[in-house]
Coordinates of C-alpha atoms in Angstrom, one line a residue:
M204 CA -66.8 -59.1 -103.3
N205 CA -69.3 -56.7 -104.9
S206 CA -72.9 -57.6 -105.7
S207 CA -72.4 -58.3 -109.4
T208 CA -69.6 -60.7 -108.8
L209 CA -71.6 -62.5 -106.1
L210 CA -74.6 -62.8 -108.5
K211 CA -72.4 -64.3 -111.2
A212 CA -70.9 -66.8 -108.8
T213 CA -74.3 -67.8 -107.5
A214 CA -75.7 -68.3 -111.1
S215 CA -72.7 -70.4 -112.0
A216 CA -73.1 -72.5 -109.0
A217 CA -76.7 -72.9 -109.7
R218 CA -76.0 -74.1 -113.3
S219 CA -73.2 -76.5 -112.2
P220 CA -74.4 -80.0 -111.1
S221 CA -73.4 -81.0 -107.6
T222 CA -72.2 -84.5 -108.7
L223 CA -70.5 -85.9 -111.7
A224 CA -73.3 -88.3 -112.3
A225 CA -75.6 -85.4 -113.1
Y226 CA -73.1 -83.6 -115.3
D227 CA -73.9 -83.4 -119.0
F228 CA -70.5 -83.6 -120.9
A229 CA -71.9 -83.5 -124.4
P230 CA -73.3 -80.4 -126.1
A231 CA -76.9 -80.3 -127.1
Q232 CA -75.9 -79.9 -130.8
V233 CA -72.6 -81.4 -132.1
T234 CA -70.5 -79.0 -134.1
Y235 CA -68.3 -80.7 -136.7
P236 CA -64.8 -79.2 -137.3
F237 CA -63.8 -78.1 -140.8
Y238 CA -61.8 -81.2 -141.6
F239 CA -64.7 -83.6 -140.9
A240 CA -66.7 -84.6 -144.0
N241 CA -70.0 -85.9 -142.9
R242 CA -70.6 -88.0 -146.1
D243 CA -69.9 -91.6 -147.3
H244 CA -66.6 -90.8 -149.0
M245 CA -64.2 -87.8 -148.9
L246 CA -64.2 -87.8 -152.7
P247 CA -67.3 -89.0 -154.5
F248 CA -65.4 -91.1 -157.1
I249 CA -63.3 -93.2 -154.8
S250 CA -63.7 -94.9 -151.4
D251 CA -61.7 -93.8 -148.4
K252 CA -59.7 -97.0 -148.2
Y253 CA -58.5 -96.8 -151.8
L254 CA -57.8 -93.1 -151.5
S255 CA -55.6 -93.8 -148.5
L256 CA -53.6 -96.1 -150.7
L257 CA -53.5 -94.0 -153.8
A258 CA -52.8 -90.6 -152.3
P259 CA -49.3 -91.4 -151.0
I260 CA -48.3 -92.6 -154.4
L261 CA -49.6 -89.4 -156.1
I262 CA -48.0 -87.1 -153.5
Y263 CA -44.7 -89.1 -153.9
W264 CA -44.4 -88.4 -157.6
A265 CA -45.9 -84.9 -157.4
T266 CA -43.3 -83.8 -154.7
S267 CA -40.5 -85.6 -156.6
L268 CA -41.3 -83.9 -159.8
T269 CA -41.3 -80.5 -158.0
Y270 CA -37.8 -81.1 -156.7
H271 CA -36.7 -82.5 -160.0
A272 CA -37.9 -79.3 -161.7
L273 CA -35.9 -77.2 -159.3
D274 CA -32.8 -79.3 -160.1
V275 CA -33.3 -79.0 -163.8
L276 CA -34.3 -75.3 -163.9
Q277 CA -31.5 -74.3 -161.5
L278 CA -33.3 -71.2 -160.4
P279 CA -30.8 -68.8 -158.8
Y280 CA -32.9 -68.3 -155.7
F281 CA -33.1 -72.0 -154.9
E282 CA -29.5 -72.8 -156.0
Q283 CA -28.2 -71.3 -152.8
Y284 CA -30.0 -74.0 -150.8
R285 CA -28.8 -76.9 -152.9
L286 CA -26.9 -79.6 -151.0
H287 CA -25.0 -81.1 -153.9
E288 CA -24.1 -80.0 -157.4
S289 CA -26.0 -81.7 -160.3
E290 CA -22.9 -83.3 -161.6
E291 CA -22.4 -85.2 -158.4
V292 CA -25.6 -87.2 -159.0
T293 CA -24.2 -88.9 -162.1
K294 CA -20.6 -89.1 -160.9
R295 CA -21.1 -90.5 -157.3
N296 CA -24.4 -92.4 -157.5
K297 CA -24.0 -96.1 -158.3
V298 CA -27.4 -96.6 -159.8
T299 CA -29.2 -95.1 -162.8
V300 CA -32.4 -93.1 -162.7
P301 CA -34.4 -95.8 -164.7
Q302 CA -33.3 -98.4 -162.1
V303 CA -34.4 -96.1 -159.3
V304 CA -37.8 -95.5 -160.8
K305 CA -38.3 -99.2 -161.5
M306 CA -37.6 -100.2 -157.9
V307 CA -39.8 -97.4 -156.4
L308 CA -42.7 -98.6 -158.5
V309 CA -42.1 -102.1 -157.3
Q310 CA -42.2 -101.0 -153.7
Q311 CA -45.3 -98.9 -154.2
A312 CA -47.0 -102.0 -155.7
I313 CA -46.0 -104.0 -152.6
Q314 CA -47.3 -101.4 -150.1
T315 CA -50.6 -101.2 -152.0
V316 CA -51.1 -104.9 -151.7
L317 CA -50.2 -104.8 -148.0
G318 CA -52.7 -101.9 -147.5
L319 CA -55.4 -103.9 -149.2
L320 CA -54.8 -106.7 -146.8
V321 CA -54.5 -104.9 -143.5
L322 CA -56.5 -101.6 -143.8
D323 CA -60.2 -101.5 -142.7
G324 CA -62.8 -101.5 -145.5
D325 CA -65.6 -99.3 -146.4
E326 CA -68.0 -100.7 -143.8
V327 CA -65.7 -99.8 -141.0
A328 CA -65.0 -96.3 -142.5
H329 CA -68.8 -95.7 -142.9
A330 CA -69.4 -96.7 -139.2
Q331 CA -66.6 -94.3 -138.1
V332 CA -68.0 -91.4 -140.0
F333 CA -71.7 -91.8 -139.1
A334 CA -71.2 -92.9 -135.5
D335 CA -73.2 -91.3 -132.6
H336 CA -70.6 -88.6 -131.9
R337 CA -72.6 -87.0 -129.2
A338 CA -72.8 -90.3 -127.3
K339 CA -69.0 -90.7 -127.8
I340 CA -68.3 -87.2 -126.5
Q341 CA -70.4 -88.0 -123.4
S342 CA -68.6 -91.2 -122.8
L343 CA -65.2 -89.4 -123.2
G344 CA -66.3 -86.8 -120.7
V345 CA -67.3 -89.3 -118.1
S346 CA -64.0 -91.2 -118.4
A347 CA -62.0 -88.0 -118.3
A348 CA -63.9 -86.7 -115.3
Q349 CA -63.6 -90.0 -113.4
L350 CA -59.8 -90.0 -114.0
L351 CA -59.5 -86.4 -112.8
A352 CA -61.7 -87.0 -109.8
S353 CA -59.5 -89.8 -108.7
L354 CA -56.6 -87.4 -108.6
V355 CA -58.1 -84.1 -107.2
G356 CA -61.6 -85.1 -106.0
E357 CA -65.1 -84.8 -107.4
Q358 CA -65.8 -81.2 -106.4
R359 CA -62.6 -79.8 -107.7
T360 CA -63.2 -81.8 -110.9
I361 CA -66.6 -80.2 -111.3
Q362 CA -65.1 -76.8 -110.7
A363 CA -62.4 -77.3 -113.2
L364 CA -64.8 -78.6 -115.9
T365 CA -67.1 -75.6 -115.2
A366 CA -64.1 -73.2 -115.5
L367 CA -63.0 -74.7 -118.8
G368 CA -66.4 -74.5 -120.4
G369 CA -67.8 -77.9 -119.5
A370 CA -69.2 -79.6 -122.6
K371 CA -67.3 -77.4 -125.0
A372 CA -64.0 -78.5 -123.4
I373 CA -64.9 -82.2 -123.8
E374 CA -66.0 -81.5 -127.4
W375 CA -62.7 -79.8 -128.2
L376 CA -60.9 -82.8 -126.7
Y377 CA -62.9 -85.2 -128.8
W378 CA -62.4 -83.4 -132.2
W379 CA -58.9 -81.9 -131.6
G380 CA -57.1 -83.0 -128.5
I381 CA -57.2 -86.7 -129.0
P382 CA -56.6 -86.7 -132.8
I383 CA -53.5 -84.5 -132.3
F384 CA -52.2 -86.9 -129.7
Q385 CA -52.9 -89.8 -132.0
F386 CA -50.8 -88.3 -134.8
W387 CA -47.9 -87.5 -132.5
F388 CA -48.1 -91.0 -131.1
A389 CA -48.1 -92.5 -134.6
F390 CA -45.1 -90.3 -135.5
F391 CA -43.3 -91.6 -132.4
V392 CA -44.1 -95.3 -133.2
M393 CA -43.0 -94.8 -136.8
D394 CA -39.7 -93.2 -135.7
T395 CA -39.1 -95.9 -133.2
W396 CA -39.7 -98.6 -135.7
Q397 CA -37.5 -96.9 -138.3
Y398 CA -34.6 -96.1 -136.0
F399 CA -34.1 -99.6 -134.7
M400 CA -34.7 -101.3 -138.0
H401 CA -32.5 -98.9 -139.8
R402 CA -29.7 -99.2 -137.2
A403 CA -29.9 -103.0 -137.3
F404 CA -29.5 -103.0 -141.1
H405 CA -26.3 -101.0 -140.6
E406 CA -24.9 -102.9 -137.6
S407 CA -25.3 -106.3 -139.3
R408 CA -22.9 -106.6 -142.2
W409 CA -25.0 -109.3 -143.9
L410 CA -28.2 -107.2 -143.6
Y411 CA -26.4 -104.2 -145.0
R412 CA -24.7 -105.9 -147.9
T413 CA -27.8 -108.0 -148.8
F414 CA -30.5 -105.4 -148.4
H415 CA -29.7 -101.9 -147.2
S416 CA -26.7 -101.2 -149.5
H417 CA -29.2 -100.8 -152.3
H418 CA -30.5 -97.6 -150.8
H419 CA -27.0 -96.3 -150.2
R420 CA -26.1 -96.6 -153.8
L421 CA -27.5 -93.1 -153.8
Y422 CA -24.6 -91.2 -152.2
V423 CA -26.3 -88.0 -153.5
P424 CA -30.0 -88.5 -152.6
Y425 CA -32.7 -87.0 -154.8
A426 CA -36.4 -86.8 -154.3
F427 CA -37.8 -89.7 -156.3
G428 CA -35.1 -92.0 -154.9
A429 CA -36.5 -91.7 -151.4
L430 CA -38.1 -95.1 -151.6
Y431 CA -35.4 -96.8 -153.6
N432 CA -34.8 -99.9 -151.5
H433 CA -34.5 -103.6 -151.7
P434 CA -38.2 -104.8 -152.0
L435 CA -37.9 -106.7 -148.7
E436 CA -36.4 -103.7 -146.9
G437 CA -39.1 -101.4 -148.3
L438 CA -41.8 -103.8 -147.0
L439 CA -40.3 -103.9 -143.5
F440 CA -39.2 -100.3 -143.2
D441 CA -41.9 -98.2 -144.8
S442 CA -45.0 -100.3 -145.6
L443 CA -45.1 -102.4 -142.4
G444 CA -43.9 -99.4 -140.3
G445 CA -46.7 -97.2 -141.5
A446 CA -49.3 -99.9 -141.0
L447 CA -48.0 -100.5 -137.4
S448 CA -48.1 -96.8 -136.6
H449 CA -51.7 -96.6 -137.8
K450 CA -52.9 -99.5 -135.8
A451 CA -51.0 -98.5 -132.6
A452 CA -52.5 -95.0 -132.6
L453 CA -56.0 -96.5 -133.0
M454 CA -56.6 -94.3 -136.1
T455 CA -59.6 -94.2 -138.3
V456 CA -59.4 -94.9 -142.0
R457 CA -59.5 -91.2 -142.8
Q458 CA -56.8 -90.5 -140.3
G459 CA -54.7 -93.2 -141.9
F460 CA -55.1 -91.4 -145.2
L461 CA -53.6 -88.3 -143.7
L462 CA -50.9 -90.2 -141.9
F463 CA -49.6 -92.1 -144.9
T464 CA -49.8 -89.1 -147.2
F465 CA -48.0 -86.8 -144.8
A466 CA -45.3 -89.3 -143.9
T467 CA -44.6 -89.9 -147.7
F468 CA -44.3 -86.1 -148.3
K469 CA -41.9 -85.8 -145.4
T470 CA -39.7 -88.7 -146.6
V471 CA -39.5 -87.3 -150.1
S472 CA -38.6 -83.8 -148.8
D473 CA -35.8 -85.3 -146.7
H474 CA -34.3 -86.8 -149.8
G475 CA -35.0 -83.7 -152.0
G476 CA -31.5 -82.4 -152.0
Y477 CA -32.4 -78.9 -150.8
A478 CA -32.0 -77.4 -147.3
L479 CA -34.8 -75.0 -147.7
P480 CA -35.4 -72.3 -145.0
W481 CA -38.3 -72.5 -142.6
Y482 CA -40.4 -69.9 -144.4
I483 CA -40.4 -72.1 -147.5
D484 CA -40.5 -75.5 -145.7
P485 CA -42.2 -74.7 -142.3
L486 CA -41.9 -78.3 -141.3
H487 CA -38.4 -77.5 -140.2
L488 CA -39.9 -75.5 -137.3
I489 CA -41.6 -78.7 -136.0
F490 CA -39.4 -81.6 -137.0
P491 CA -35.6 -81.5 -136.6
N492 CA -35.1 -84.3 -139.0
T493 CA -34.4 -82.3 -142.2
A494 CA -33.0 -82.9 -145.6
A495 CA -29.5 -81.6 -144.5
Y496 CA -29.6 -83.9 -141.4
H497 CA -30.5 -87.0 -143.4
D498 CA -28.0 -86.1 -146.1
V499 CA -25.2 -86.6 -143.6
H500 CA -26.2 -90.2 -143.2
H501 CA -25.8 -90.8 -147.0
Q502 CA -22.2 -89.6 -147.0
M503 CA -19.3 -91.9 -146.1
L504 CA -18.3 -89.9 -143.1
G505 CA -21.8 -90.0 -141.7
L506 CA -22.8 -93.6 -142.7
R507 CA -23.1 -94.7 -139.1
Y508 CA -24.8 -91.6 -137.8
N509 CA -28.3 -90.0 -138.1
Y510 CA -30.3 -93.2 -138.3
S511 CA -33.5 -91.5 -137.2
Q512 CA -36.2 -90.9 -139.7
P513 CA -38.5 -89.4 -140.8
F514 CA -39.7 -87.0 -138.1
F515 CA -37.6 -86.7 -134.9
I516 CA -34.0 -87.2 -133.8
H517 CA -34.4 -88.1 -130.1
F518 CA -33.1 -91.7 -130.6
D519 CA -30.0 -90.4 -132.2
V520 CA -29.4 -88.1 -129.3
L521 CA -30.2 -90.8 -126.7
F522 CA -28.0 -93.5 -128.2
G523 CA -25.1 -91.3 -129.3
T524 CA -25.6 -91.6 -133.1
R525 CA -26.3 -88.0 -133.8
M526 CA -24.0 -85.9 -136.0
S527 CA -25.0 -82.3 -136.5
V528 CA -24.8 -80.7 -139.9
D529 CA -22.2 -78.2 -138.6
K530 CA -20.0 -81.0 -137.2
F531 CA -20.2 -82.9 -140.4
K532 CA -19.1 -79.8 -142.4
K533 CA -16.1 -79.4 -140.1
L534 CA -15.1 -83.0 -140.7
V535 CA -15.4 -82.7 -144.4
E536 CA -13.3 -79.5 -144.4
G537 CA -10.7 -81.2 -142.2
K538 CA -10.5 -84.2 -144.5
K539 CA -10.0 -81.9 -147.5
E540 CA -7.3 -80.0 -145.7
K541 CA -5.5 -83.2 -144.9
Q542 CA -5.7 -84.4 -148.5
N543 CA -4.4 -81.1 -149.7
R544 CA -1.4 -81.3 -147.3
K545 CA -0.7 -84.8 -148.6
R546 CA -0.7 -83.6 -152.2
E547 CA 1.6 -80.7 -151.3
E548 CA 4.0 -83.1 -149.5
A549 CA 3.9 -85.5 -152.4
A550 CA 4.7 -82.7 -154.8
E551 CA 7.5 -81.4 -152.6
G552 CA 8.9 -84.9 -152.4
K553 CA 8.8 -85.3 -156.2
E554 CA 10.6 -82.0 -156.6
K555 CA 13.3 -83.0 -154.2
V556 CA 13.9 -86.3 -156.1
A557 CA 14.0 -84.4 -159.4
N558 CA 16.5 -81.9 -158.1
A559 CA 18.7 -84.8 -156.6
N560 CA 18.5 -86.6 -160.0
G561 CA 19.5 -83.4 -161.8
A562 CA 22.5 -82.9 -159.5
S563 CA 23.6 -86.5 -160.0
S564 CA 23.3 -86.2 -163.7
A565 CA 25.4 -83.0 -163.8
L566 CA 28.1 -84.6 -161.7
L567 CA 28.1 -87.7 -163.9
D568 CA 28.4 -85.6 -167.0
D569 CA 31.5 -83.8 -165.5
K570 CA 33.2 -87.1 -164.8
T571 CA 32.4 -88.8 -168.1
A572 CA 33.0 -85.9 -170.4
P573 CA 36.7 -86.7 -171.0
V574 CA 35.9 -90.4 -171.6
V575 CA 33.3 -89.5 -174.2
A576 CA 35.7 -87.1 -175.9
A577 CA 38.4 -89.7 -176.1
A578 CA 36.1 -92.3 -177.5
A579 CA 34.9 -90.0 -180.2
E580 CA 38.5 -89.2 -181.2
L581 CA 39.3 -92.9 -181.3
R582 CA 36.4 -93.6 -183.6
S583 CA 37.5 -90.8 -185.9
R584 CA 41.0 -92.2 -186.2
S585 CA 39.8 -95.7 -186.9
R586 CA 37.3 -94.7 -189.6
P587 CA 38.4 -96.2 -193.0
S588 CA 39.6 -93.6 -195.6
L589 CA 38.0 -93.4 -199.0
G590 CA 40.5 -91.0 -200.5
E591 CA 40.7 -87.4 -199.9
S592 CA 37.2 -87.4 -198.4
D593 CA 35.9 -89.9 -195.8
G594 CA 32.8 -90.6 -197.9
A595 CA 30.4 -89.8 -195.2
D596 CA 28.5 -87.2 -197.2
L597 CA 29.3 -88.4 -200.8
P598 CA 26.6 -89.8 -203.1
P599 CA 27.0 -93.5 -203.9
S600 CA 28.1 -92.9 -207.5
Q601 CA 31.1 -90.8 -206.4
I602 CA 32.0 -93.3 -203.7
L603 CA 32.0 -96.0 -206.4
Q604 CA 34.1 -93.9 -208.7
E605 CA 36.7 -93.4 -206.0
R606 CA 36.8 -97.1 -205.3
I607 CA 37.3 -97.9 -209.0
E608 CA 40.0 -95.3 -209.3
K609 CA 41.8 -96.6 -206.2
H610 CA 41.6 -100.3 -207.0
G611 CA 41.6 -100.1 -210.8
N612 CA 45.4 -99.7 -211.2
G613 CA 45.1 -96.2 -212.5
H614 CA 42.5 -96.9 -215.2
A615 CA 40.1 -94.0 -215.4
N616 CA 37.4 -95.9 -217.2
G617 CA 36.2 -98.4 -214.7
S618 CA 33.8 -100.0 -217.1
A619 CA 36.5 -100.8 -219.7
T620 CA 38.7 -102.2 -217.0
R621 CA 35.9 -104.4 -215.7
A622 CA 35.1 -105.5 -219.2
N623 CA 38.7 -106.6 -219.8
G624 CA 38.8 -108.4 -216.6
S625 CA 42.0 -106.7 -215.4
S626 CA 40.5 -104.7 -212.6
S627 CA 41.5 -105.4 -209.0
L628 CA 38.1 -104.1 -207.8
P629 CA 36.4 -107.0 -206.0
A630 CA 33.1 -108.1 -207.6
D631 CA 30.0 -106.8 -206.0
P632 CA 26.7 -108.4 -207.1
L633 CA 24.8 -105.3 -206.1
V634 CA 26.8 -102.9 -208.2
T635 CA 26.6 -102.8 -212.0
V636 CA 29.7 -101.2 -213.5
S637 CA 29.5 -102.3 -217.1
Q638 CA 26.9 -102.4 -219.9
Q639 CA 27.3 -106.2 -220.1
D640 CA 26.5 -106.6 -216.4
Y641 CA 23.5 -104.3 -216.7
R642 CA 22.0 -106.3 -219.7
A643 CA 22.7 -109.6 -217.9
K644 CA 20.7 -108.4 -214.8
A645 CA 18.0 -106.9 -217.0
G646 CA 17.6 -110.1 -219.0
T647 CA 18.4 -108.5 -222.4
S648 CA 21.9 -109.9 -222.9
T649 CA 22.6 -111.1 -226.5
A650 CA 25.8 -113.0 -225.6

């Protein structure tokens, strides 16, 4: 060891306290991170509590309208990432857009009322913001050091703290380490609640038919239908699940604002209908529960899979309810091929039946042709004669003339014969053969 290294080690040892009791874990001057607003409210015109209730609603409709604009504009670049064609929304979905919007507004009203009841008020938020952060950092350092000392000993703990920067390490843990852990723990609690509640509402036929079937009327999900649920289900799934996650992670009011807003954005994105790449939606790099993954659950083949939402999929993996997007596509393709084979077999069957019927008809025609010809000849022989012609194509006047000539004993003038009463032509009330008969029927007879 050279002299300079020895001097540095000696100086470091001189600065380091010999016991944890003498260790100062808090910095002399607290440095606030960029996200911390050291004022009464994050926004001057609204309290933090009301902002945490309003922001999720605003982000819900802003994100929904963005996806809706993509759906309407049909920009070529984004069309390649669309999960379903626009026509499928109207053909397959069992609920109209106005009904969806109405029920979403109802659920948002319910979650707002719940938030007003369970979230901490302005007094608590004010105390959280203007707390003695230096004292809290010192307390955190003492607790962390005692825990580490119980595992590796006091001297090694002091050496580790000194190597990590001492008070700066504890300050980073206070402003960054613990908040990050709180959010991940809240995500885990929310996913746990959602998975088991969601699966229960599928496993129970009564719960599914009475409540959860409302959400699955959207076979083709779209963004502003993310919170389309039965009101009671929406209260249990989303509103109560969010409040439980916030409380379990011991979050502040401002942390709750970020948690609720981010969870809402994630839920809407998962129902957006676009499987966007990671460089457009970088959340895919962190959370495996994506729009394509959740879309599988909304299809008939995947109805009992992919219950996890909205962040992770570990419960699907653990309990065997995971269906990957690739596997689902293979199942869909296999089903289509099977349907095509059935159609082809049905068409071939119809063609065979038609050919068999044609052959039978031809055979029947060959056997019945002599009978038909004989019957026609018999009919021609038995047809009554009207003179030289059979009268089939003669006008009525000529047919009448032939009848008069045939039955009138050779008199050419049928009218005179009828007038003298010597004709053997039978009387026909529908035929007028004399002027007297005509006048009698016309009502102008003078006799």
